[in-house]
XYZ file of C-alpha atoms in Angstrom:
144
model
C 24.361 -4.522 -8.291
C 26.438 -1.836 -10.083
C 25.520 1.015 -11.753
C 28.072 2.552 -14.109
C 26.967 5.648 -15.665
C 28.585 7.784 -18.434
C 27.904 11.222 -19.275
C 28.833 12.206 -22.592
C 27.267 15.675 -23.137
C 26.296 18.183 -20.301
C 23.103 17.792 -18.576
C 21.503 19.141 -15.734
C 21.651 16.143 -13.579
C 20.852 12.576 -13.088
C 19.315 11.108 -9.243
C 18.880 7.234 -8.400
C 16.506 6.161 -5.917
C 15.973 3.120 -3.798
C 11.873 3.102 -3.330
C 10.659 1.861 -0.096
C 7.496 3.348 -0.820
C 5.424 5.420 -3.441
C 2.872 8.438 -3.174
C 0.785 9.820 -6.118
C 0.038 13.323 -4.598
C 3.330 14.522 -5.754
C 5.247 14.445 -8.897
C 8.954 13.796 -10.092
C 11.276 12.436 -7.485
C 9.123 13.247 -4.741
C 6.655 10.342 -6.065
C 9.517 7.952 -4.396
C 10.397 7.451 -0.580
C 13.444 5.569 0.074
C 17.222 5.561 -0.308
C 18.575 8.696 -2.195
C 22.150 8.087 -3.920
C 23.763 11.326 -3.613
C 26.474 10.151 -5.367
C 24.642 10.084 -9.043
C 23.264 13.547 -8.158
C 26.711 14.888 -7.172
C 28.602 13.328 -9.829
C 26.769 14.551 -12.863
C 25.153 17.968 -11.937
C 25.757 19.829 -14.550
C 28.790 18.189 -15.510
C 30.246 18.417 -19.310
C 31.396 15.135 -19.082
C 31.008 12.519 -16.227
C 31.409 9.107 -15.073
C 29.749 7.681 -11.953
C 30.411 3.811 -10.647
C 28.236 2.875 -7.786
C 27.787 -0.449 -6.079
C 24.425 -0.923 -4.815
C 24.455 -3.282 -1.619
C 21.223 -5.824 -1.082
C 18.644 -4.357 1.032
C 15.436 -6.173 0.904
C 13.373 -3.088 2.153
C 13.658 -1.711 -1.439
C 10.854 -2.448 -3.810
C 13.040 -1.163 -6.872
C 15.037 1.349 -8.155
C 14.972 4.671 -10.448
C 17.074 6.393 -12.399
C 16.252 9.516 -14.102
C 18.255 11.940 -16.112
C 17.442 15.392 -17.212
C 18.247 16.414 -20.667
C 20.300 19.205 -21.614
C 17.642 21.909 -22.646
C 15.372 20.335 -20.318
C 13.585 18.626 -23.178
C 10.916 16.451 -21.292
C 10.816 13.661 -23.896
C 14.544 13.352 -24.087
C 14.688 12.734 -20.367
C 16.015 9.196 -19.121
C 13.681 7.121 -16.947
C 14.946 3.526 -15.983
C 13.210 1.196 -13.223
C 14.886 -1.892 -12.142
C 15.097 -4.443 -9.804
C 18.140 -6.843 -9.009
C 18.562 -10.115 -10.957
C 21.379 -11.901 -11.166
C 23.284 -12.739 -14.480
C 21.065 -9.760 -16.327
C 22.679 -6.305 -17.240
C 20.853 -3.177 -18.522
C 22.641 -1.281 -21.126
C 21.802 2.257 -22.671
C 24.108 3.936 -24.993
C 23.433 7.047 -27.100
C 25.185 10.295 -27.937
C 23.977 11.607 -24.549
C 25.145 8.665 -22.047
C 26.286 5.245 -21.721
C 24.468 3.246 -18.833
C 25.548 -0.134 -17.628
C 23.607 -1.659 -14.717
C 24.689 -4.966 -13.805
C 22.611 -8.134 -11.889
C 19.645 -6.048 -12.905
C 16.715 -6.544 -14.910
C 14.829 -3.412 -16.219
C 11.051 -3.008 -15.366
C 8.569 -2.043 -18.645
C 5.999 0.330 -17.085
C 6.109 3.306 -19.945
C 3.135 2.037 -21.333
C 1.102 1.586 -18.086
C -2.131 3.853 -17.804
C -3.146 4.974 -14.528
C -6.893 5.045 -13.987
C -8.177 7.587 -13.088
C -5.286 9.535 -14.873
C -4.709 11.924 -11.994
C -3.587 15.457 -11.326
C 0.112 14.785 -13.047
C -1.450 13.889 -16.854
C -2.174 15.815 -19.723
C -2.804 15.508 -23.316
C 1.112 16.562 -24.269
C 2.763 14.240 -21.419
C 2.582 12.581 -18.351
C 5.261 12.372 -15.629
C 6.818 9.338 -15.974
C 7.614 9.086 -12.002
C 4.411 9.545 -11.128
C 3.397 6.537 -13.699
C 5.729 4.298 -12.051
C 4.353 5.278 -8.413
C 0.892 4.300 -9.992
C 2.262 1.115 -10.947
C 4.225 0.458 -7.777
C 1.083 1.186 -5.776
C -1.344 -0.936 -8.143
C 0.839 -3.873 -7.175
C 1.887 -3.885 -11.102
C 4.659 -7.071 -11.428
C 8.201 -6.222 -10.559
């Protein structure tokens, strides 16, 4: 797999995790236990424009990958959340006025509408931590 990320507008940062295990007693990046790809965070942190090109070697101990990007102005609803797994021959592409993301040989996991039950500490009527939702998704054995 290869992750290619272009930042078109200044943003606080992006981060990428290779998830081996998940936990639901924390929120945000702390939900995920596994590989941290510092190249993504270091390459995007408070940059006006940025380009990150990262090859991800095969690793059978990683259940899924999670890319998160904080938006300019820290607007929760504008943050980027992409969960994915290796899948030869498929690509994920996201392009808008803020980013262009291409992940080759990967398939995106559609978890955004998943409703953990019970809701838990990191949910409220306004928003729910999407990282925490994906941690629940994994722990509940949902399909990858």
